Amino acid sequence: MSRRKADAERTRETILDAAETTFLAQGVSRTTLAHIAEAAGVTRGAIYWHFEDKDALFNALLERVRIPLDEIVDDAALRLGANPIACLREIAQRSLAGICHDLPLQRAATIVLHRCEKLEDDHPRISMITRLSEHAEVRVEQLFEQAQLAGHLRADLTPESARRQFHGFLIGTCFDWLQDTQQYSLDDARESIVETLMRGLLVENSP
């Protein structure tokens, strides 16, 4: 990599770091490119060299976050696929662990869930954090189908509704905890949280 290209990449990362910090502090809609330029110590022209507008910068910020949910689902299914309930527990546990320990993901989730003021709903990258991928949706729903066939899913739930409630519960937990990560240790509580989730979806005495 040439020195000029390396300098440009460092500037781009500096801008993204400044955008993350500013979005966290004052929200996405109230942040201007001038605010980000000041925080990054660059000119607005430098920002426009790398990003077409604030929307493009916001999307690039979320692109930096690798959310391995598909890998979590596939790995759990590979190791525990014969036991769909254990597999679902594993997916929920590892998803919450990611929010606890992956700080870039934690910051990006905070921005999406608490700093967007509902003005950025059209940004496609938000779905990385707020929704399951199509692949993960299919695999999780298949696990609930297996649980249903084994007689473990509540009779009033379909695999689709169970998948929606499973995801909604986890997103709600993250939403609440990210409002104030000092209120309690999500890492310490996640096992009991996942048990509460699973008991709400399964018939009594399920494994």
XYZ file of C-alpha atoms in Angstrom:
207
model
C 0.000 0.000 0.000
C 1.379 3.424 -0.950
C 1.930 6.056 1.716
C -0.766 8.247 0.167
C -3.286 5.401 0.213
C -2.342 4.497 3.782
C -2.788 8.121 4.891
C -6.179 8.265 3.190
C -7.284 5.060 4.948
C -6.169 6.426 8.326
C -8.111 9.626 7.685
C -11.196 7.628 6.760
C -10.973 5.589 9.964
C -10.431 8.770 11.999
C -13.599 10.237 10.480
C -15.573 7.082 11.246
C -14.290 7.027 14.838
C -15.317 10.671 15.247
C -18.737 9.968 13.751
C -19.284 7.080 16.157
C -18.323 9.229 19.141
C -20.496 12.133 18.009
C -23.503 9.994 17.139
C -23.299 8.379 20.580
C -23.057 11.743 22.325
C -25.795 13.694 20.552
C -27.741 11.380 18.250
C -27.625 10.873 14.509
C -30.159 13.466 13.395
C -28.611 16.237 15.524
C -25.093 15.516 14.285
C -23.852 17.451 11.264
C -20.827 16.854 9.095
C -19.359 20.004 10.647
C -19.617 18.382 14.090
C -17.875 15.256 12.805
C -15.168 17.263 11.029
C -14.434 19.174 14.219
C -14.265 15.981 16.278
C -11.994 14.330 13.707
C -9.752 17.363 13.271
C -10.336 17.471 9.516
C -12.134 19.726 7.075
C -15.608 19.028 5.695
C -13.911 18.659 2.343
C -11.931 15.718 3.722
C -15.176 14.070 4.758
C -16.689 14.607 1.302
C -13.584 13.067 -0.240
C -14.427 9.803 1.512
C -18.225 9.944 1.879
C -20.949 11.334 -0.358
C -23.046 12.568 2.578
C -23.953 11.793 6.196
C -26.094 8.853 5.126
C -23.125 7.242 3.407
C -20.946 7.880 6.456
C -23.567 6.334 8.743
C -23.805 3.251 6.557
C -20.022 2.920 6.445
C -19.922 3.116 10.236
C -22.289 0.170 10.530
C -20.386 -1.699 7.812
C -17.349 -1.751 10.109
C -19.255 -3.915 12.574
C -19.112 -7.580 11.757
C -22.133 -9.285 13.253
C -21.470 -13.031 13.063
C -25.073 -14.054 13.693
C -25.215 -16.375 10.691
C -22.031 -18.034 11.923
C -23.446 -18.346 15.454
C -26.607 -19.995 14.124
C -24.756 -22.332 11.759
C -22.185 -23.344 14.379
C -24.869 -24.076 16.971
C -26.888 -26.085 14.438
C -23.804 -28.065 13.413
C -22.894 -28.986 16.991
C -26.335 -29.206 18.581
C -28.734 -29.653 15.658
C -30.082 -32.914 17.012
C -31.223 -31.007 20.113
C -33.110 -27.936 18.833
C -33.814 -26.525 22.284
C -30.154 -26.659 23.305
C -29.314 -25.110 19.940
C -31.741 -22.208 20.476
C -30.355 -21.624 23.964
C -26.841 -21.495 22.534
C -27.856 -18.960 19.866
C -29.503 -16.721 22.454
C -26.575 -16.986 24.881
C -23.955 -16.179 22.262
C -25.982 -13.316 20.820
C -26.197 -11.628 24.226
C -22.531 -12.379 24.876
C -21.693 -10.524 21.663
C -23.455 -7.384 22.880
C -21.619 -7.685 26.216
C -18.084 -8.238 24.944
C -17.855 -6.908 21.384
C -17.452 -3.190 22.109
C -17.707 -1.979 18.479
C -20.940 -3.957 18.156
C -22.143 -2.589 21.498
C -21.532 1.002 20.378
C -23.153 0.445 16.975
C -26.191 -1.180 18.598
C -26.490 1.755 20.996
C -26.483 4.197 18.086
C -29.106 2.209 16.156
C -31.398 1.506 19.116
C -31.041 4.774 21.040
C -29.514 7.509 18.893
C -31.382 7.362 15.584
C -34.561 9.246 16.599
C -36.498 7.132 14.071
C -35.124 9.214 11.199
C -32.810 6.590 9.793
C -35.260 3.722 9.283
C -34.480 3.539 5.569
C -30.797 2.823 6.063
C -30.249 -0.757 4.893
C -27.351 -1.384 7.262
C -29.582 -0.939 10.329
C -30.987 -4.377 9.587
C -27.587 -5.827 10.543
C -28.427 -5.071 14.153
C -32.207 -4.802 14.461
C -33.261 -7.791 12.349
C -32.134 -11.321 11.705
C -30.716 -12.067 8.282
C -32.934 -14.145 6.007
C -30.561 -17.073 6.501
C -30.708 -16.818 10.306
C -34.499 -16.445 10.252
C -34.867 -19.649 8.232
C -32.497 -21.637 10.446
C -34.052 -20.437 13.724
C -37.564 -21.143 12.442
C -36.450 -24.641 11.408
C -35.239 -25.239 14.951
C -38.652 -24.245 16.285
C -40.237 -26.608 13.748
C -38.097 -29.421 15.166
C -39.141 -28.450 18.688
C -42.782 -28.481 17.598
C -42.472 -31.945 16.045
C -40.927 -33.193 19.298
C -43.905 -31.805 21.232
C -41.904 -29.118 23.054
C -43.273 -25.926 21.477
C -46.296 -24.336 23.152
C -49.489 -25.384 21.357
C -50.597 -21.794 20.778
C -47.372 -20.916 18.927
C -46.325 -21.580 15.378
C -42.619 -21.873 14.528
C -42.877 -18.473 12.823
C -44.456 -16.741 15.819
C -41.951 -18.433 18.145
C -39.075 -17.157 16.000
C -40.498 -13.630 16.088
C -40.931 -13.709 19.867
C -37.449 -15.212 20.331
C -35.877 -12.379 18.357
C -38.092 -9.669 19.865
C -37.236 -10.747 23.409
C -33.500 -10.616 22.709
C -33.707 -7.223 20.987
C -35.805 -5.902 23.889
C -33.238 -7.134 26.391
C -30.448 -5.404 24.461
C -32.511 -2.229 24.106
C -33.090 -2.048 27.873
C -29.512 -2.863 28.876
C -27.923 -0.458 26.406
C -29.842 2.449 27.943
C -27.481 2.109 30.909
C -24.930 -0.675 30.808
C -24.048 0.000 34.454
C -27.542 -0.856 35.727
C -26.651 -4.560 35.949
C -24.278 -7.094 34.431
C -25.924 -8.537 31.352
C -23.110 -11.062 31.141
C -23.906 -12.373 34.636
C -27.658 -12.357 33.989
C -27.779 -13.741 30.462
C -28.156 -17.400 31.483
C -31.250 -16.655 33.569
C -32.560 -14.284 30.878
C -32.300 -17.013 28.260
C -34.039 -19.501 30.567
C -36.904 -17.046 31.044
C -37.155 -16.678 27.266
C -37.185 -20.403 26.594
C -39.710 -21.185 29.327
C -42.076 -18.707 27.698
C -41.891 -20.547 24.370
C -41.872 -24.172 25.424
C -44.305 -26.498 27.143
C -43.682 -27.244 30.784
C -41.013 -29.859 31.548
C -39.297 -29.453 28.180
C -35.578 -30.253 28.305
